[in-house]
Coordinates of C-alpha atoms and ligand atoms in Angstrom, one line a residue:
Chain A
K1 CA 34.1 3.1 -23.6
S2 CA 34.0 2.6 -19.9
S3 CA 31.9 5.7 -19.4
Q4 CA 29.4 4.3 -21.9
G5 CA 29.3 1.1 -19.9
G6 CA 28.8 3.2 -16.8
N7 CA 25.9 4.9 -18.4
L8 CA 24.2 1.7 -19.5
Q9 CA 24.6 0.3 -16.0
E10 CA 22.9 3.3 -14.5
Q11 CA 20.1 3.0 -17.0
L12 CA 19.5 -0.6 -16.1
E13 CA 19.7 0.2 -12.4
E14 CA 17.2 3.0 -12.9
V15 CA 14.7 0.7 -14.7
L16 CA 14.9 -1.9 -11.9
L17 CA 14.7 0.6 -9.1
L18 CA 11.7 2.5 -10.6
A19 CA 10.0 -0.9 -10.9
D20 CA 10.3 -1.5 -7.1
V21 CA 12.9 -4.3 -7.5
G22 CA 14.7 -2.5 -4.6
P23 CA 18.4 -1.5 -4.2
K24 CA 19.7 -4.8 -2.8
T25 CA 18.2 -7.1 -5.4
T26 CA 19.0 -4.6 -8.2
T27 CA 22.7 -4.5 -7.2
E28 CA 22.8 -8.3 -7.0
I29 CA 21.2 -8.8 -10.4
I30 CA 23.4 -6.1 -12.1
E31 CA 26.6 -7.6 -10.6
K32 CA 25.5 -11.1 -11.7
I33 CA 25.1 -10.1 -15.3
S34 CA 28.2 -7.9 -15.4
A35 CA 30.2 -10.8 -14.0
A36 CA 28.9 -13.0 -16.8
G37 CA 30.5 -10.3 -19.0
Q38 CA 27.4 -9.1 -20.8
L39 CA 25.6 -6.0 -19.4
D40 CA 22.7 -5.6 -21.7
M41 CA 18.9 -5.6 -21.8
E42 CA 18.6 -9.2 -23.1
M43 CA 20.9 -10.6 -20.4
L44 CA 18.8 -8.6 -17.8
R45 CA 15.6 -10.0 -19.2
D46 CA 16.9 -13.6 -19.1
Q47 CA 18.2 -13.2 -15.5
L48 CA 14.8 -11.7 -14.3
V49 CA 12.8 -14.5 -16.0
A50 CA 15.1 -17.1 -14.5
T51 CA 14.7 -15.7 -11.0
L52 CA 11.0 -15.6 -11.3
S53 CA 10.7 -19.1 -12.7
R54 CA 12.9 -20.8 -10.2
H55 CA 10.2 -21.7 -7.7
Q56 CA 7.0 -23.4 -8.7
P57 CA 3.6 -22.1 -7.4
P58 CA 1.4 -24.6 -5.6
I59 CA -1.4 -26.5 -7.3
L60 CA -4.8 -25.4 -5.8
K61 CA -6.7 -28.3 -4.3
G62 CA -8.8 -28.5 -1.2
P63 CA -8.7 -25.5 1.3
V64 CA -6.9 -22.4 0.0
I65 CA -6.7 -19.6 2.6
L66 CA -6.1 -16.1 1.4
V67 CA -4.2 -13.8 3.8
G68 CA -2.5 -10.5 3.6
P69 CA -2.3 -6.8 4.6
N70 CA -5.3 -4.5 4.8
G71 CA -6.8 -3.5 1.5
S72 CA -4.6 -5.6 -0.7
G73 CA -7.5 -7.2 -2.5
K74 CA -8.1 -10.5 -0.7
T75 CA -11.9 -10.5 -0.8
T76 CA -12.1 -9.4 -4.5
T77 CA -9.5 -12.0 -5.3
V78 CA -11.4 -14.8 -3.6
A79 CA -14.4 -13.9 -5.8
K80 CA -12.2 -13.7 -9.0
L81 CA -10.4 -17.0 -8.2
G82 CA -13.6 -18.8 -7.4
H83 CA -15.0 -17.6 -10.7
L84 CA -11.8 -18.6 -12.6
L85 CA -11.7 -22.1 -11.1
S86 CA -15.5 -22.6 -11.7
R87 CA -15.0 -21.8 -15.3
Q88 CA -12.3 -24.5 -15.4
G89 CA -14.9 -26.9 -14.3
K90 CA -13.9 -27.1 -10.7
K91 CA -16.4 -27.3 -7.8
V92 CA -15.7 -24.2 -5.7
F93 CA -16.9 -23.5 -2.1
V94 CA -16.2 -20.1 -0.5
I95 CA -15.8 -19.5 3.3
G96 CA -15.9 -15.9 4.5
A97 CA -13.9 -15.7 7.7
D98 CA -13.4 -11.9 8.0
T99 CA -15.6 -11.4 11.0
F100 CA -14.0 -8.1 12.0
R101 CA -14.3 -5.4 9.4
A102 CA -17.5 -3.4 8.8
A103 CA -19.6 -5.0 6.0
A104 CA -17.0 -7.6 5.2
D105 CA -19.7 -10.2 5.2
S106 CA -22.0 -8.2 3.0
Q107 CA -19.1 -7.5 0.5
L108 CA -18.2 -11.2 0.0
E109 CA -21.9 -12.3 0.1
K110 CA -22.7 -9.9 -2.8
W111 CA -19.7 -11.1 -4.8
C112 CA -20.6 -14.8 -4.3
K113 CA -24.3 -14.2 -5.2
R114 CA -23.2 -12.3 -8.3
L115 CA -20.9 -15.0 -9.4
E116 CA -23.1 -17.9 -8.3
L117 CA -20.5 -19.3 -5.9
N118 CA -21.5 -21.7 -3.2
H119 CA -20.6 -19.9 0.1
F120 CA -20.7 -19.8 3.9
I121 CA -20.1 -16.4 5.3
G122 CA -19.4 -15.9 9.0
S123 CA -21.2 -13.0 10.7
R124 CA -19.4 -10.0 12.2
G125 CA -18.1 -10.7 15.7
A126 CA -18.0 -14.5 15.3
D127 CA -14.7 -16.3 16.1
P128 CA -12.9 -16.6 12.7
A129 CA -11.3 -20.0 13.5
S130 CA -14.7 -21.4 14.4
V131 CA -16.1 -20.0 11.1
V132 CA -13.3 -21.8 9.2
Y133 CA -13.9 -25.0 11.2
D134 CA -17.6 -25.0 10.6
G135 CA -17.1 -24.1 6.9
L136 CA -14.6 -26.9 6.3
Q137 CA -16.8 -29.5 8.2
S138 CA -19.7 -28.8 5.9
T139 CA -20.8 -31.2 3.2
A140 CA -20.4 -28.5 0.6
A141 CA -16.8 -28.1 1.5
R142 CA -16.1 -31.9 1.5
Q143 CA -17.7 -32.1 -1.9
A144 CA -15.8 -29.2 -3.4
D145 CA -12.5 -29.5 -5.4
V146 CA -11.3 -26.2 -4.0
V147 CA -12.4 -24.3 -0.8
L148 CA -11.4 -20.7 -0.9
C149 CA -11.2 -19.0 2.5
D150 CA -11.2 -15.2 2.9
T151 CA -9.6 -13.7 6.1
A152 CA -9.5 -10.2 7.6
G153 CA -6.6 -8.0 6.5
R154 CA -3.9 -7.5 9.1
L155 CA -0.4 -5.9 9.4
Q156 CA 2.5 -8.2 10.1
S157 CA 3.5 -5.8 12.9
N158 CA 0.4 -6.7 15.0
V159 CA 1.5 -9.8 16.9
N160 CA -2.0 -10.5 18.3
L161 CA -3.6 -10.5 14.8
M162 CA -0.8 -12.7 13.5
R163 CA -1.4 -15.1 16.3
E164 CA -5.1 -15.1 15.5
L165 CA -4.2 -16.0 11.8
E166 CA -1.9 -18.7 13.0
K167 CA -4.7 -20.2 15.0
I168 CA -7.1 -20.0 12.0
V169 CA -4.6 -21.9 9.8
R170 CA -3.8 -24.4 12.5
V171 CA -7.5 -25.2 13.0
A172 CA -7.9 -25.6 9.3
R173 CA -5.0 -28.0 9.0
K174 CA -6.2 -30.1 12.0
C175 CA -9.8 -30.5 10.7
W176 CA -8.9 -31.3 7.1
D177 CA -7.7 -34.6 5.9
G178 CA -5.2 -33.5 3.3
N179 CA -3.1 -30.6 2.3
I180 CA -4.2 -27.0 2.8
T181 CA -2.6 -24.1 1.0
V182 CA -2.0 -20.5 2.2
L183 CA -1.7 -17.8 -0.4
M184 CA -0.7 -14.3 0.4
V185 CA -2.3 -11.4 -1.5
L186 CA -0.1 -8.4 -2.0
D187 CA -1.0 -4.9 -3.4
G188 CA 1.1 -4.5 -6.6
G189 CA 2.0 -0.9 -5.6
T190 CA 3.8 -2.1 -2.4
G191 CA 7.4 -1.1 -2.1
Q192 CA 10.2 -2.7 0.0
S193 CA 7.9 -3.2 2.9
A194 CA 6.7 -6.4 1.1
L195 CA 9.9 -8.1 2.2
E196 CA 9.2 -7.7 5.9
Q197 CA 5.5 -8.5 5.3
V198 CA 6.2 -11.8 3.6
K199 CA 9.0 -12.7 6.1
I200 CA 6.7 -12.3 9.1
Y201 CA 3.7 -13.9 7.4
R202 CA 6.0 -16.9 6.6
Q203 CA 6.9 -17.3 10.3
F204 CA 3.3 -17.5 11.3
V205 CA 1.4 -19.2 8.5
C206 CA 3.8 -20.4 5.7
P207 CA 2.3 -19.0 2.6
E208 CA 3.3 -21.0 -0.4
G209 CA 2.6 -18.4 -3.1
L210 CA 1.6 -14.9 -3.8
I211 CA -1.2 -13.2 -5.7
V212 CA -0.2 -9.7 -6.7
T213 CA -3.1 -7.3 -7.4
K214 CA -3.7 -3.9 -8.9
L215 CA -1.2 -4.3 -11.7
D216 CA -3.6 -2.6 -14.1
G217 CA -2.3 0.8 -12.9
T218 CA 1.2 2.1 -13.3
A219 CA 2.9 0.1 -10.5
K220 CA 5.3 -2.6 -11.9
G221 CA 5.2 -4.9 -8.9
G222 CA 9.0 -5.5 -9.2
V223 CA 9.3 -6.3 -5.5
V224 CA 8.3 -9.9 -6.5
V225 CA 11.7 -10.2 -8.0
A226 CA 13.2 -9.5 -4.6
L227 CA 10.7 -11.9 -3.0
A228 CA 11.7 -14.6 -5.4
A229 CA 15.5 -13.9 -5.1
E230 CA 15.6 -13.5 -1.3
L231 CA 12.7 -15.7 0.0
G232 CA 12.0 -18.1 -2.9
M233 CA 8.4 -17.0 -3.0
P234 CA 6.6 -17.8 -6.3
V235 CA 3.7 -15.8 -7.8
C236 CA 0.5 -17.7 -8.8
Y237 CA -1.8 -15.1 -10.2
L238 CA -2.0 -11.4 -11.0
G239 CA -5.0 -9.1 -10.3
V240 CA -5.4 -6.7 -13.2
G241 CA -8.7 -5.0 -12.5
E242 CA -11.9 -4.9 -10.4
G243 CA -14.0 -7.2 -12.5
A244 CA -14.7 -10.9 -12.0
D245 CA -12.5 -11.9 -15.0
D246 CA -9.5 -9.7 -14.0
L247 CA -7.3 -12.4 -12.7
V248 CA -4.6 -14.0 -14.8
P249 CA -2.1 -16.8 -14.2
F250 CA 1.4 -15.5 -13.6
D251 CA 3.7 -15.6 -16.6
P252 CA 7.3 -14.6 -15.9
E253 CA 8.1 -13.5 -19.5
I254 CA 5.1 -11.2 -19.9
F255 CA 5.7 -9.8 -16.4
V256 CA 9.4 -9.1 -17.1
N257 CA 8.5 -7.4 -20.4
S258 CA 6.3 -5.0 -18.6
I259 CA 9.0 -4.2 -16.0
L260 CA 11.5 -3.4 -18.7
K261 CA 9.2 -1.4 -20.9
Chain B
N1 CA 20.4 1.6 11.0
L2 CA 21.6 4.6 9.1
S3 CA 23.2 6.4 12.0
E4 CA 25.3 3.3 12.7
K5 CA 26.2 2.9 9.0
L6 CA 27.4 6.5 8.9
Q7 CA 29.5 6.2 12.0
K8 CA 31.1 3.1 10.4
A9 CA 31.7 4.8 7.1
L10 CA 32.9 8.1 8.4
G11 CA 34.7 7.1 11.5
L12 CA 34.2 7.9 15.2
F13 CA 36.6 10.8 15.6
R14 CA 35.2 14.1 16.5
N15 CA 36.5 16.4 13.8
R16 CA 37.7 19.9 14.2
G17 CA 37.0 21.9 11.0
R18 CA 34.9 21.1 8.0
L19 CA 33.3 18.0 6.4
S20 CA 35.7 16.8 3.7
E21 CA 34.4 16.1 0.2
A22 CA 35.4 12.4 0.7
D23 CA 33.4 12.3 3.9
V24 CA 30.4 13.7 2.1
K25 CA 30.6 11.3 -0.8
K26 CA 30.9 8.3 1.5
G27 CA 28.1 9.5 3.7
L28 CA 25.7 10.4 1.0
R29 CA 26.1 6.9 -0.6
E30 CA 24.7 5.5 2.6
V31 CA 21.9 8.0 2.8
K32 CA 21.0 7.2 -0.9
L33 CA 20.7 3.5 -0.1
A34 CA 18.7 4.2 3.1
L35 CA 16.2 6.4 1.1
L36 CA 15.8 3.8 -1.6
E37 CA 15.2 1.1 0.9
A38 CA 12.6 3.3 2.5
D39 CA 10.7 3.6 -0.8
V40 CA 11.5 7.2 -1.6
N41 CA 11.2 7.6 -5.4
Y42 CA 14.5 7.1 -7.3
L43 CA 14.3 10.5 -9.1
V44 CA 13.3 12.3 -5.8
V45 CA 16.4 10.6 -4.1
K46 CA 18.8 11.7 -6.9
D47 CA 17.5 15.3 -6.6
F48 CA 17.6 15.2 -2.8
I49 CA 21.2 13.8 -2.7
S50 CA 22.5 16.6 -5.0
R51 CA 20.9 19.2 -2.8
L52 CA 22.5 17.6 0.3
E53 CA 25.8 17.6 -1.4
Q54 CA 25.8 21.3 -1.7
R55 CA 24.8 21.8 1.9
C56 CA 27.3 19.3 3.3
V57 CA 30.5 20.1 1.5
G58 CA 32.5 22.5 3.5
S59 CA 29.8 22.8 6.2
D60 CA 31.2 23.4 9.6
V61 CA 31.4 20.4 11.7
L62 CA 30.2 21.2 15.2
T63 CA 33.1 20.1 17.3
S64 CA 30.7 18.2 19.6
L65 CA 29.6 15.9 16.7
T66 CA 31.4 13.2 14.7
P67 CA 31.3 13.5 10.9
G68 CA 28.6 10.8 10.8
Q69 CA 26.5 12.6 13.3
Q70 CA 26.9 15.9 11.4
V71 CA 25.7 14.3 8.1
I72 CA 22.7 12.8 9.9
K73 CA 21.8 16.1 11.4
I74 CA 22.0 17.9 8.0
V75 CA 20.0 15.1 6.3
R76 CA 17.3 15.0 9.0
D77 CA 16.9 18.8 9.1
E78 CA 16.7 18.9 5.3
L79 CA 14.2 16.0 5.2
T80 CA 12.0 17.6 8.0
D81 CA 12.1 20.8 6.0
L82 CA 11.0 19.1 2.8
L83 CA 8.2 17.3 4.6
G84 CA 6.7 20.6 5.6
G85 CA 8.6 21.7 8.7
Q86 CA 5.6 21.5 11.0
W87 CA 2.0 20.3 11.3
Q88 CA -0.5 22.1 9.1
S89 CA -4.2 22.0 10.2
L90 CA -7.3 21.3 8.1
S91 CA -8.8 24.2 6.2
I92 CA -12.2 25.4 7.4
A93 CA -14.7 27.1 5.2
E94 CA -14.9 30.8 5.8
R95 CA -18.7 30.4 6.2
G96 CA -21.2 27.7 5.8
L97 CA -20.4 24.0 5.3
S98 CA -16.8 22.7 5.2
V99 CA -16.6 19.9 2.7
Y100 CA -13.8 17.3 2.7
M101 CA -13.5 15.0 -0.2
M102 CA -11.5 11.8 0.2
V103 CA -9.8 10.5 -3.0
G104 CA -7.3 7.8 -3.9
L105 CA -6.5 4.4 -5.2
Q106 CA -8.3 1.2 -4.4
G107 CA -7.9 -0.1 -0.9
S108 CA -5.8 2.9 0.4
G109 CA -8.1 3.4 3.4
K110 CA -10.6 6.2 2.3
T111 CA -13.7 4.8 3.8
T112 CA -12.1 4.1 7.2
T113 CA -10.3 7.5 7.1
T114 CA -13.6 9.3 6.3
V115 CA -15.0 8.2 9.7
K116 CA -11.7 8.9 11.5
L117 CA -11.6 12.4 10.1
A118 CA -15.2 13.1 11.1
G119 CA -14.3 11.8 14.6
Y120 CA -11.4 14.3 14.7
L121 CA -13.7 17.1 13.6
A122 CA -16.2 16.1 16.3
G123 CA -13.4 16.3 18.8
Q124 CA -12.7 19.8 17.6
G125 CA -16.3 20.8 18.5
K126 CA -17.7 20.5 14.9
K127 CA -20.8 18.7 13.8
P128 CA -19.7 16.3 11.0
L129 CA -21.8 14.2 8.6
V130 CA -20.2 11.5 6.4
S131 CA -21.5 10.2 3.1
S132 CA -20.6 7.5 0.6
L133 CA -20.3 8.3 -3.1
D134 CA -19.0 4.8 -3.8
Y135 CA -21.8 3.2 -5.8
Q136 CA -19.6 0.5 -7.3
R137 CA -17.8 -1.5 -4.6
P138 CA -20.1 -4.2 -3.2
G139 CA -21.1 -3.2 0.3
A140 CA -19.3 0.1 0.3
R141 CA -22.2 2.2 1.5
E142 CA -22.9 -0.3 4.2
Q143 CA -19.3 -0.3 5.3
L144 CA -19.3 3.5 5.8
A145 CA -22.7 3.4 7.5
Q146 CA -21.7 0.6 9.9
F147 CA -18.3 2.0 10.8
A148 CA -19.8 5.5 11.3
Q149 CA -22.5 4.1 13.5
G150 CA -19.9 2.4 15.7
A151 CA -18.0 5.7 16.0
G152 CA -21.2 7.7 16.8
I153 CA -20.9 9.7 13.6
D154 CA -24.0 10.6 11.5
C155 CA -24.0 9.0 8.0
H156 CA -26.4 9.9 5.1
N157 CA -26.0 7.9 1.9
P158 CA -28.2 9.2 -0.9
E159 CA -30.2 6.6 -2.8
G160 CA -29.7 6.2 -6.6
E161 CA -26.8 5.5 -8.9
D162 CA -25.7 8.9 -10.1
V163 CA -22.6 10.0 -8.3
I164 CA -22.8 13.7 -9.2
A165 CA -26.5 13.9 -8.3
G166 CA -25.8 12.1 -5.0
A167 CA -23.0 14.5 -4.2
K168 CA -25.2 17.6 -4.8
Q169 CA -28.0 16.1 -2.9
V170 CA -26.0 15.3 0.2
T171 CA -24.1 18.6 0.2
A172 CA -27.5 20.4 0.2
A173 CA -28.9 18.2 2.9
A174 CA -25.8 18.6 5.1
R175 CA -26.3 22.3 5.4
A176 CA -29.3 21.7 7.7
G177 CA -27.8 20.6 10.9
Y178 CA -24.1 20.1 10.2
D179 CA -21.1 22.3 9.7
C180 CA -18.9 19.9 7.9
L181 CA -19.3 17.0 5.5
V182 CA -16.8 14.3 4.7
L183 CA -17.3 12.6 1.4
D184 CA -16.1 9.1 0.7
T185 CA -15.5 8.2 -3.0
A186 CA -14.8 5.0 -4.8
G187 CA -11.2 3.9 -5.2
R188 CA -9.9 4.5 -8.7
L189 CA -6.7 4.3 -10.8
H190 CA -5.1 7.7 -11.8
V191 CA -4.9 6.2 -15.3
D192 CA -8.7 5.6 -15.5
D193 CA -9.7 8.7 -17.4
E194 CA -13.4 8.1 -17.1
L195 CA -13.3 7.7 -13.3
M196 CA -10.9 10.6 -12.9
D197 CA -13.3 12.8 -15.0
E198 CA -16.1 11.7 -12.7
L199 CA -14.1 12.9 -9.7
D200 CA -13.4 16.2 -11.4
Q201 CA -17.2 16.6 -11.9
V202 CA -17.8 15.9 -8.2
R203 CA -15.3 18.5 -7.3
Q204 CA -16.9 21.1 -9.5
A205 CA -20.3 20.2 -8.1
V206 CA -19.5 20.5 -4.4
H207 CA -16.5 22.9 -4.2
P208 CA -14.6 21.0 -1.5
T209 CA -12.9 23.0 1.2
E210 CA -10.2 20.4 0.9
A211 CA -9.6 17.5 -1.5
I212 CA -7.6 14.9 0.4
L213 CA -5.5 12.2 -1.2
V214 CA -5.6 9.1 1.0
L215 CA -2.4 7.1 0.2
D216 CA -1.2 3.8 1.6
S217 CA 2.1 4.5 3.3
M218 CA 3.7 1.3 2.0
T219 CA 3.4 2.4 -1.6
G220 CA 6.7 2.2 -3.5
Q221 CA 8.0 4.0 -6.5
D222 CA 4.5 4.4 -8.0
A223 CA 3.5 6.9 -5.3
V224 CA 4.8 9.9 -7.4
N225 CA 2.8 8.8 -10.5
V226 CA -0.4 8.6 -8.5
A227 CA 0.1 11.9 -6.7
E228 CA 1.2 13.7 -9.8
V229 CA -2.0 12.8 -11.8
F230 CA -4.4 13.6 -8.9
A231 CA -2.6 16.9 -8.3
K232 CA -2.6 17.9 -11.9
R233 CA -6.4 17.6 -11.9
S234 CA -6.6 19.8 -8.7
L235 CA -7.8 16.8 -6.7
V236 CA -5.1 17.1 -3.9
D237 CA -5.1 19.9 -1.4
S238 CA -3.5 17.7 1.3
I239 CA -2.5 14.1 1.9
I240 CA -3.3 11.5 4.6
L241 CA -0.9 8.5 4.8
T242 CA -2.5 5.3 6.1
K243 CA -1.4 2.1 7.7
L244 CA 1.7 3.6 9.4
D245 CA 1.2 1.1 12.2
S246 CA 2.9 -1.3 9.8
D247 CA 6.4 -0.3 10.6
T248 CA 6.9 0.7 7.0
R249 CA 9.6 3.3 6.5
G250 CA 7.1 5.4 4.6
G251 CA 9.4 7.1 2.0
A252 CA 6.3 7.7 -0.1
A253 CA 5.7 10.7 2.2
L254 CA 8.7 12.4 0.8
S255 CA 7.9 11.4 -2.8
V256 CA 4.4 12.8 -2.8
R257 CA 5.3 15.9 -0.9
S258 CA 8.1 16.7 -3.3
I259 CA 5.9 16.1 -6.4
T260 CA 2.8 17.9 -5.3
G261 CA 4.0 20.4 -2.8
C262 CA 0.9 19.5 -0.7
P263 CA 1.2 18.9 3.0
V264 CA 0.7 15.6 4.7
K265 CA -1.7 16.6 7.5
F266 CA -2.6 13.3 9.2
I267 CA -1.6 9.6 9.4
G268 CA -3.6 6.5 9.9
T269 CA -2.2 4.2 12.6
G270 CA -4.8 1.5 12.9
E271 CA -8.2 0.2 11.9
K272 CA -10.2 1.7 14.8
Q273 CA -12.0 5.0 14.5
D274 CA -9.6 6.9 16.9
K275 CA -6.4 5.8 15.0
L276 CA -5.8 9.1 13.2
E277 CA -2.8 11.2 14.3
K278 CA -1.3 14.6 13.3
F279 CA 1.6 14.3 10.9
H280 CA 4.9 15.3 12.4
P281 CA 7.5 16.0 9.8
D282 CA 10.4 15.5 12.2
R283 CA 9.2 12.1 13.4
M284 CA 8.5 11.1 9.8
A285 CA 12.1 12.1 8.8
S286 CA 13.6 9.9 11.5
Q287 CA 11.3 7.0 10.4
I288 CA 12.3 7.3 6.8
L289 CA 16.0 7.3 7.6
G290 CA 15.5 4.1 9.6
Ligands
GTP301 N1 -7.7 -1.8 -10.0 C1 -7.7 -2.9 -9.2 N2 -8.4 -2.9 -8.1 C2 -8.4 -4.0 -7.3 C3 -7.8 -5.2 -7.7 N3 -8.0 -6.2 -6.8 C4 -8.8 -5.6 -5.8 N4 -9.1 -4.3 -6.2 C5 -9.8 -3.3 -5.4 O1 -9.1 -3.0 -4.3 C6 -10.1 -2.6 -3.2 C7 -9.8 -3.5 -2.0 O2 -10.2 -4.8 -2.3 P1 -10.7 -5.9 -1.2 O3 -10.9 -7.1 -1.9 O4 -11.7 -5.3 -0.4 O5 -9.3 -6.0 -0.3 P2 -9.1 -6.8 1.0 O6 -7.7 -7.2 1.0 O7 -10.1 -7.9 1.1 O8 -9.3 -5.7 2.1 P3 -9.5 -5.9 3.7 O9 -10.4 -7.1 3.8 O10 -10.2 -4.7 4.2 O11 -8.2 -6.1 4.2 C8 -11.5 -2.8 -3.8 O12 -11.9 -1.6 -4.3 C9 -11.2 -3.7 -5.0 O13 -12.1 -3.6 -6.1 C10 -7.0 -5.2 -9.0 O14 -6.4 -6.2 -9.4 N5 -7.1 -4.1 -9.7
GTP302 N1 -3.8 -1.3 10.1 C1 -4.5 -0.3 9.5 N2 -5.5 -0.6 8.7 C2 -6.1 0.4 8.0 C3 -5.8 1.8 8.2 N3 -6.6 2.5 7.4 C4 -7.4 1.6 6.8 N4 -7.1 0.4 7.2 C5 -7.7 -0.9 6.7 O1 -7.4 -1.0 5.3 C6 -8.5 -1.7 4.7 C7 -9.0 -0.9 3.5 O2 -9.6 0.3 4.1 P1 -10.9 1.0 3.3 O3 -11.3 2.1 4.2 O4 -11.9 -0.1 3.0 O5 -10.1 1.4 2.0 P2 -10.8 2.2 0.8 O6 -9.8 3.2 0.3 O7 -12.1 2.8 1.2 O8 -11.0 1.0 -0.3 P3 -11.8 1.2 -1.6 O9 -13.1 1.9 -1.3 O10 -12.0 -0.2 -2.1 O11 -10.9 1.9 -2.6 C8 -9.5 -2.0 5.7 O12 -9.3 -3.3 6.2 C9 -9.2 -1.0 6.8 O13 -9.6 -1.4 8.1 C10 -4.7 2.1 9.1 O14 -4.3 3.2 9.3 N5 -4.1 1.0 9.7
MG303 MG1 -11.5 -8.3 2.6
MG304 MG1 -13.9 2.5 0.4

């Protein structure tokens, strides 16, 4: 009987580990449900949903700055989110503050034109904090319900770039009368590195929520369970494709079902 | 780090004799945890640990090392071996144009790496041309053209919307004046059959000297799924791991190497055009172990 139990435990651990939940959080979750005396799939499902529902994502109003590592999907997500909010009847304004990468301006400009989103795109080489400042001071921004701001990708290990981002967010907070929200965009295929990424980003710019992209592949994105358990970081939306409509609000039940499938 | 954890688990006394089975079990438990934390695929870890078990049990402990140091040495050597042992250079076409085709998932760093690789080839005395076959991402062709220009690399993006026709056209054009061509392709999911078929058709049209899978080094357990599918379709001759300047442990390196048997030849260590380095299996092994 005990060997059967051992086998089930291994099976559950394997499911979690393969989903990128990570060894530490996997052990904690398995221990928690074993201690409650019931090591089975249903208990596991409930525990995962509970972990992911504990912290509420922020409501998006006013400036929302999207930040995150290189290539995670920030620019595409700004476009999708702008589209989603517009269709909900909100007035959206987009600020493009990636003034570093080749053709970043052209990429966001093309998206905004395609989706008919009101926008102000900084040109390559401009100071990103100034672009955000100018954008937020504009009439269009003041009249919008939500102002989405795209930033250049950067790795948390680059202190200078993190300081640049800290300045961008500080300038935004100073020139806006009201709350500003920072959301972090993570690639759904990211493994345990996500923990360090979110920890450091939190130190510099305090993101209040995550958008996890590229979950239309085979990656499960289970690292968000570790991020919820260890850092209390909630998920707001999921990116599930490259099209304008491929952004869905985060639903813990649906997400957990896909991990356990 | 792992070395400290092993010292703690296995004690600090320098042994005389062999590694006991108890030592090995304790040590490998720590190694398994380290590899999982480093994002090595769970199934690859299981397999690796059982291989290690065979090598460790009864192995002679060098009297100059503690049991912990001995386990680390065996693990590091085995890992370095599995990662390819030593650096493998790019293939060059026996005659005529060398064609390098960059493939991979969305956002992995293909466009950036296309220019970096061309820069490396230029440094080797070659005359490279880069070209974008990404006709779907907004601004993709511009991104390659701008980045290439900044790096002093020639770029020719064929007009039109047919990827296969464009690939054929630029490959023919490159023969006049260049000895190598680096092709950037659109990011795609390994489970998107239509786009994977398209890539297959490009490969059959241009006969690349090397098809290179560009993979984000912070990829977790999914790395094997991606690599396996690309490899099954003969779309991986070698691998480039990007964004290693992120301090990620990079366990995906071991996962993809195990699954495809293909060598990792280069790593991306930054956004600028010169941030491409040769892949050193021994350095990667130490990084993975943490
Ligand atoms: N399949 C899929 N692809 C996505 C998703 N979100 C973004 N992408 C793709 O990922 C790639 C990178 O997206 P970007 O929006 O340029 O990413 P970014 O974070 O702005 O990149 P940088 O600004 O260079 O750091 C593009 O090819 C997008 O189409 C998603 O949810 N699913
Ligand atoms: N820090 C760092 N950033 C990198 C590296 N390689 C690429 N990048 C960045 O990662 C982001 C994505 O790079 P791209 O070259 O656009 O990726 P891609 O694979 O062509 O993306 P798609 O065409 O959308 O699939 C950009 O912001 C690059 O500057 C690297 O080695 N280190
Ligand atoms: Mg961007
Ligand atoms: Mg590209």
